[in-house]
Amino acid sequence: MGSVLRTSMYLTCAANKLTKHTSTAQDRLDYLDFLRCHIEGLKENFPGFIQPSHHLAFHIYDNLELFSAVHHIWCFAGERFIGRLRDIPINHKIGEFEGTLLHSTCKGSAFRRILRRSDCPPLLKYCGQLINKVYGLSKLEGETGESDNIETGQLVETLQKSGALPNQLFQVSTPRELILLLDESTTSIQCYRRCLTPFGNYYAIPEATGKANSYVCFFPDGDRQAEWAAGQIRHIFCENGKTRFAIRRSHPIASPSNKQDPFQLFWNQGFQAKMFSSLFSNELELVEYDWVLAHTARWELCPGKTVCLCLK
């Protein structure tokens, strides 16, 4: 089992080195080394299972030498663009595709012009800001930036009328177990289904859409020198202007003291994974917002044992 796991992990580490946004000489050499270890593991564990693609994978190193990171040469961006073009409705009329693209472009330009008008509704201007932030778009030449100076009160009033104010949208009632955990006299807390992460994603409770957003890793007691622990967010709440979490920690696996976690060998290669029990503690643990390191991906390796991968 250990040999098979190492064989798979060598391929994972090679892929991590391959898909980095910047490629150094050491990264390229590490890729070759991990790929070689993976192929040797295949020969040992699965004799005869060698394909031409295993040989071709070694030539990716040559492309990295010539063109640097694979993000510069892979076809995903072009394929996504082709997919967008294909999704434009053309009524299956041959010869009218170019005209359809022109009309779609004109519609987009007209919408941008509306956003730049001084009498544009505040809600639309706010949506324009969100689009620019999400897609990294820059302002058009000659755009005055008036959308950045919308009166806060006017914007809040508009969003409240539309029902899109985030705090109202995600707020939930305070559960009894959280009140007991904090203080029975506490009445100033507000609970939410989800909140933003420092990276622009969301932390969420299990009842919210996207249960995987509730799985996180954190530093116990805020000690960043210690190894992180895994757990599940049960409650998100604000108290005195500070966001905090109530988390149920994953149980550790009982194992002999001399037995090392099999994934510990690959931490230095950027694959921070640990094995835990599939069960969570019944006790809630209060965790500050800045103690949380990142989300985790969980994979049930076998009944009772789960692998947690830090996604930072």
PDB file of C-alpha atoms in Angstrom, residues 218-220 222-229 267 274:
ATOM      1  CA  PHE A 218      -6.610  26.205  11.293  1.00  0.00           C
ATOM      2  CA  PHE A 219      -3.876  26.838  13.839  1.00  0.00           C
ATOM      3  CA  PRO A 220      -5.026  25.728  17.313  1.00  0.00           C
ATOM      4  CA  GLY A 222      -3.533  30.793  16.925  1.00  0.00           C
ATOM      5  CA  ASP A 223      -0.069  29.214  17.228  1.00  0.00           C
ATOM      6  CA  ARG A 224       1.364  29.436  13.704  1.00  0.00           C
ATOM      7  CA  GLN A 225       4.447  27.472  14.741  1.00  0.00           C
ATOM      8  CA  ALA A 226       2.310  24.392  15.366  1.00  0.00           C
ATOM      9  CA  GLU A 227       0.916  22.085  12.686  1.00  0.00           C
ATOM     10  CA  TRP A 228      -2.554  22.904  11.469  1.00  0.00           C
ATOM     11  CA  ALA A 229      -5.615  20.961  12.516  1.00  0.00           C
ATOM     12  CA  TRP A 267       4.942  18.411   2.654  1.00  0.00           C
ATOM     13  CA  LYS A 274      -2.693  14.673   6.718  1.00  0.00           C
TER      14      LYS A 274
END
